[in-house]
Amino acid sequence: GENVEQHPSTLSVQEGDSAVIKCTYSDSASNYFPWYKQELGKRPQLIIDIRSNVGEKKDQRIAVTLNKTAKHFSLHITETQPEDSAVYFCAATAFGNEKLTFGTGTRLTIIP
Amino acid sequence: KAGVTQTPRYLIKTRGQQVTLSCSPISGHRSVSWYQQTPGQGLQFLFEYFSETQRNKGNFPGRFSGRQFSNSRSEMNVSTLELGDSALYLCASRPTGPNTEAFFGQGTRLTVV
């Protein structure tokens, strides 16, 4: 089955700097890669996703890149703000398979 | 539109007991998945139901079971509880179609003592 590895497990960055979280997946059939943000005590919420037919997607300060050959994808957050502090999860799934396999999460702390 | 609702929010059970958790998906969503969240382990997939049928199952022992009703509401049952079952149990519903967003409930915090 699919296996998703996520690094780093914790990340601290100065406010205004950029943060990068990386994930690798094992199943070459995976073609959908969402990222979820979970604030303390709250439910995970989708922040951005990418499908395998594109290499990059941006939404304001957030971007995701995908390298299908290397089977890895990354989340980039620019101009970080205190409200970006949360746990971020990457996930992967194959077309037609409703099972989302998640990474173990990255706790991002923005230092004011 | 109401979000995904899970009940109860908190549970304390004793080892050996059984527990049933409930999840009401967003109206119109027929896919419901369950995840176990523990510190350091992320979100581990338990199972997924669609139109009352289990379509996917994760690597959990048979003590973990679930079902889905005709109104798409789902329940998850854990029998013979162990201390290691203490976790946040999240359910998520998805609209029909490939690669759709999963909407999570607030979760049920289960503590086994």
Short mmCIF file of C-alpha atoms in Angstrom, two decimals:
data_model
loop_
_atom_site.label_atom_id
_atom_site.label_comp_id
_atom_site.label_asym_id
_atom_site.label_seq_id
_atom_site.Cartn_x
_atom_site.Cartn_y
_atom_site.Cartn_z
CA GLY A 1 0.00 0.00 0.00
CA GLU A 2 0.86 3.67 -0.09
CA ASN A 3 3.40 5.05 2.36
CA VAL A 4 3.91 8.78 2.87
CA GLU A 5 6.91 10.19 4.69
CA GLN A 6 6.96 13.79 5.86
CA HIS A 7 9.85 15.99 7.01
CA PRO A 8 10.66 17.77 9.17
CA SER A 9 8.51 16.81 12.14
CA THR A 10 9.01 20.25 13.69
CA LEU A 11 9.95 23.55 12.08
CA SER A 12 10.46 26.98 13.59
CA VAL A 13 10.85 30.04 11.39
CA GLN A 14 11.00 33.77 11.99
CA GLU A 15 7.92 35.71 11.08
CA GLY A 16 8.23 36.89 7.49
CA ASP A 17 10.56 34.08 6.45
CA SER A 18 9.59 31.12 4.27
CA ALA A 19 8.79 27.59 5.40
CA VAL A 20 9.14 24.41 3.35
CA ILE A 21 7.71 21.00 4.25
CA LYS A 22 8.56 17.96 2.17
CA CYS A 23 6.79 14.65 1.58
CA THR A 24 7.64 11.52 -0.36
CA TYR A 25 5.23 8.80 -1.45
CA SER A 26 5.74 5.24 -2.53
CA ASP A 27 2.83 4.36 -4.84
CA SER A 28 3.45 5.55 -8.39
CA ALA A 29 -0.30 5.30 -9.01
CA SER A 30 -0.96 8.17 -6.58
CA ASN A 31 -2.22 11.21 -8.41
CA TYR A 32 -3.84 13.48 -5.81
CA PHE A 33 -1.86 15.25 -3.11
CA PRO A 34 -3.72 17.46 -0.60
CA TRP A 35 -2.26 19.42 2.29
CA TYR A 36 -4.18 19.91 5.52
CA LYS A 37 -3.64 22.40 8.32
CA GLN A 38 -4.66 21.57 11.86
CA GLU A 39 -4.64 24.34 14.42
CA LEU A 40 -4.47 23.45 18.08
CA GLY A 41 -7.71 21.82 19.21
CA LYS A 42 -9.31 22.11 15.81
CA ARG A 43 -10.12 19.82 12.91
CA PRO A 44 -7.79 19.40 9.92
CA GLN A 45 -8.73 21.65 7.02
CA LEU A 46 -7.63 21.54 3.40
CA ILE A 47 -5.38 24.43 2.45
CA ILE A 48 -4.20 23.42 -1.01
CA ASP A 49 -4.07 20.35 -3.23
CA ILE A 50 -2.38 19.32 -6.45
CA ARG A 51 -3.11 16.70 -9.05
CA SER A 52 -0.45 14.79 -10.93
CA ASN A 53 -1.09 16.53 -14.22
CA VAL A 54 0.49 19.75 -12.93
CA GLY A 55 3.86 20.45 -11.37
CA GLU A 56 3.04 23.49 -9.27
CA LYS A 57 0.05 25.28 -7.82
CA LYS A 58 -0.11 28.59 -5.95
CA ASP A 59 -2.69 30.22 -3.74
CA GLN A 60 -1.53 33.56 -2.37
CA ARG A 61 1.30 32.82 0.09
CA ILE A 62 1.00 29.04 -0.26
CA ALA A 63 2.38 26.90 -3.06
CA VAL A 64 2.78 23.19 -3.64
CA THR A 65 5.23 21.56 -6.03
CA LEU A 66 5.15 17.99 -7.30
CA ASN A 67 7.93 15.90 -8.79
CA LYS A 68 6.34 12.69 -10.07
CA THR A 69 9.62 11.17 -11.18
CA ALA A 70 11.14 11.47 -7.73
CA LYS A 71 7.78 10.86 -6.04
CA HIS A 72 7.94 13.84 -3.78
CA PHE A 73 5.92 16.98 -3.21
CA SER A 74 6.47 20.04 -1.08
CA LEU A 75 4.51 22.80 0.63
CA HIS A 76 5.96 26.30 0.50
CA ILE A 77 4.66 29.11 2.72
CA THR A 78 6.10 32.55 2.07
CA GLU A 79 5.98 35.67 4.27
CA THR A 80 4.96 33.56 7.25
CA GLN A 81 2.62 35.03 9.84
CA PRO A 82 1.81 33.98 13.43
CA GLU A 83 -1.50 32.48 12.27
CA ASP A 84 0.46 30.01 10.14
CA SER A 85 1.50 28.23 13.34
CA ALA A 86 -0.17 24.82 13.21
CA VAL A 87 0.43 21.18 12.32
CA TYR A 88 0.53 20.52 8.59
CA PHE A 89 -0.22 17.13 7.06
CA CYS A 90 0.49 15.98 3.54
CA ALA A 91 -1.49 13.13 2.00
CA ALA A 92 -1.61 11.05 -1.15
CA THR A 93 -4.18 8.90 -2.89
CA ALA A 94 -4.64 7.20 -6.23
CA PHE A 95 -7.43 7.90 -8.67
CA GLY A 96 -10.64 6.18 -7.66
CA ASN A 97 -9.25 5.20 -4.28
CA GLU A 98 -10.89 7.08 -1.46
CA LYS A 99 -8.20 6.11 1.04
CA LEU A 100 -6.09 9.14 1.88
CA THR A 101 -2.71 8.17 3.29
CA PHE A 102 -1.32 10.91 5.51
CA GLY A 103 2.18 11.83 6.53
CA THR A 104 2.99 12.07 10.23
CA GLY A 105 2.69 15.85 10.31
CA THR A 106 4.94 18.89 10.73
CA ARG A 107 4.49 21.22 13.67
CA LEU A 108 5.26 24.69 12.32
CA THR A 109 5.96 27.48 14.79
CA ILE A 110 6.26 31.06 13.63
CA ILE A 111 8.50 33.11 15.91
CA PRO A 112 7.36 36.77 16.17
CA LYS B 1 -24.71 23.81 5.21
CA ALA B 2 -23.87 21.99 8.41
CA GLY B 3 -20.40 20.51 8.71
CA VAL B 4 -19.38 17.02 9.76
CA THR B 5 -20.65 16.28 13.24
CA GLN B 6 -19.13 13.76 15.59
CA THR B 7 -20.57 12.61 18.89
CA PRO B 8 -19.65 12.42 21.63
CA ARG B 9 -16.75 14.88 21.80
CA TYR B 10 -15.13 13.20 24.77
CA LEU B 11 -15.27 9.70 26.21
CA ILE B 12 -13.57 7.97 29.10
CA LYS B 13 -13.73 4.20 29.12
CA THR B 14 -12.16 1.38 31.07
CA ARG B 15 -9.95 -1.32 29.57
CA GLY B 16 -12.01 -4.19 28.26
CA GLN B 17 -15.10 -2.13 27.59
CA GLN B 18 -16.45 -1.33 24.16
CA VAL B 19 -17.32 2.02 22.66
CA THR B 20 -19.37 3.36 19.74
CA LEU B 21 -18.61 6.67 18.05
CA SER B 22 -20.94 8.44 15.67
CA CYS B 23 -20.36 10.60 12.61
CA SER B 24 -22.92 12.57 10.61
CA PRO B 25 -21.48 13.67 7.26
CA ILE B 26 -22.23 16.80 5.31
CA SER B 27 -25.59 16.51 3.60
CA GLY B 28 -25.17 14.85 0.21
CA HIS B 29 -21.81 13.28 1.02
CA ARG B 30 -21.90 9.51 0.73
CA SER B 31 -18.28 8.72 1.54
CA VAL B 32 -17.27 8.61 5.19
CA SER B 33 -13.77 7.73 6.39
CA TRP B 34 -12.45 7.22 9.89
CA TYR B 35 -8.96 8.09 11.15
CA GLN B 36 -7.11 7.60 14.40
CA GLN B 37 -4.88 10.49 15.42
CA THR B 38 -2.17 10.03 18.02
CA PRO B 39 0.87 12.22 18.79
CA GLY B 40 3.73 11.33 16.47
CA GLN B 41 1.66 8.95 14.34
CA GLY B 42 -0.32 11.44 12.36
CA LEU B 43 -3.64 10.38 10.91
CA GLN B 44 -3.95 6.65 10.47
CA PHE B 45 -6.68 5.37 8.21
CA LEU B 46 -9.18 2.98 9.76
CA PHE B 47 -11.82 2.42 7.08
CA GLU B 48 -14.02 4.12 4.50
CA TYR B 49 -17.69 3.58 3.73
CA PHE B 50 -19.69 4.53 0.69
CA SER B 51 -23.41 3.84 0.31
CA GLU B 52 -23.39 1.49 3.29
CA THR B 53 -20.46 -0.59 1.93
CA GLN B 54 -16.95 -0.70 3.30
CA ARG B 55 -14.68 0.16 0.36
CA ASN B 56 -11.32 0.44 2.08
CA LYS B 57 -9.83 -0.82 5.29
CA GLY B 58 -6.64 0.12 7.10
CA ASN B 59 -4.29 -2.04 9.12
CA PHE B 60 -6.15 -2.14 12.41
CA PRO B 61 -7.17 -5.24 14.37
CA GLY B 62 -10.65 -6.70 14.07
CA ARG B 63 -11.63 -5.00 17.33
CA PHE B 64 -12.19 -1.92 15.21
CA SER B 65 -15.32 -2.08 13.10
CA GLY B 66 -17.74 0.29 11.51
CA ARG B 67 -20.91 0.62 9.56
CA GLN B 68 -22.84 3.13 7.56
CA PHE B 69 -26.57 3.68 7.45
CA SER B 70 -28.81 4.54 4.54
CA ASN B 71 -28.71 8.23 5.50
CA SER B 72 -24.87 8.08 5.25
CA ARG B 73 -24.37 8.48 8.99
CA SER B 74 -21.60 6.21 10.19
CA GLU B 75 -20.64 4.57 13.43
CA MET B 76 -17.35 3.15 14.55
CA ASN B 77 -17.09 0.53 17.25
CA VAL B 78 -14.08 -0.56 19.26
CA SER B 79 -14.42 -3.66 21.39
CA THR B 80 -12.22 -4.88 24.22
CA LEU B 81 -10.60 -1.49 24.65
CA GLU B 82 -6.87 -1.28 25.33
CA LEU B 83 -4.88 1.61 26.81
CA GLY B 84 -3.27 2.12 23.40
CA ASP B 85 -6.65 2.89 21.86
CA SER B 86 -6.60 6.28 23.58
CA ALA B 87 -6.62 8.77 20.71
CA LEU B 88 -8.56 11.38 18.81
CA TYR B 89 -10.87 9.66 16.33
CA LEU B 90 -11.72 11.77 13.32
CA CYS B 91 -14.21 11.12 10.62
CA ALA B 92 -14.25 12.83 7.26
CA SER B 93 -16.87 13.01 4.55
CA ARG B 94 -16.27 13.61 0.86
CA PRO B 95 -18.48 14.48 -2.07
CA THR B 96 -18.92 11.81 -4.72
CA GLY B 97 -16.25 11.87 -7.40
CA PRO B 98 -12.49 11.32 -7.62
CA ASN B 99 -9.99 13.39 -5.68
CA THR B 100 -12.46 15.48 -3.76
CA GLU B 101 -11.78 17.39 -0.58
CA ALA B 102 -12.21 15.53 2.70
CA PHE B 103 -14.11 17.53 5.32
CA PHE B 104 -13.28 16.54 8.87
CA GLY B 105 -15.36 16.53 11.99
CA GLN B 106 -14.10 17.90 15.31
CA GLY B 107 -13.29 14.39 16.46
CA THR B 108 -14.04 12.26 19.49
CA ARG B 109 -11.35 12.19 22.16
CA LEU B 110 -11.28 8.68 23.62
CA THR B 111 -9.38 8.02 26.81
CA VAL B 112 -9.00 4.44 28.01
CA VAL B 113 -8.07 4.02 31.66
#
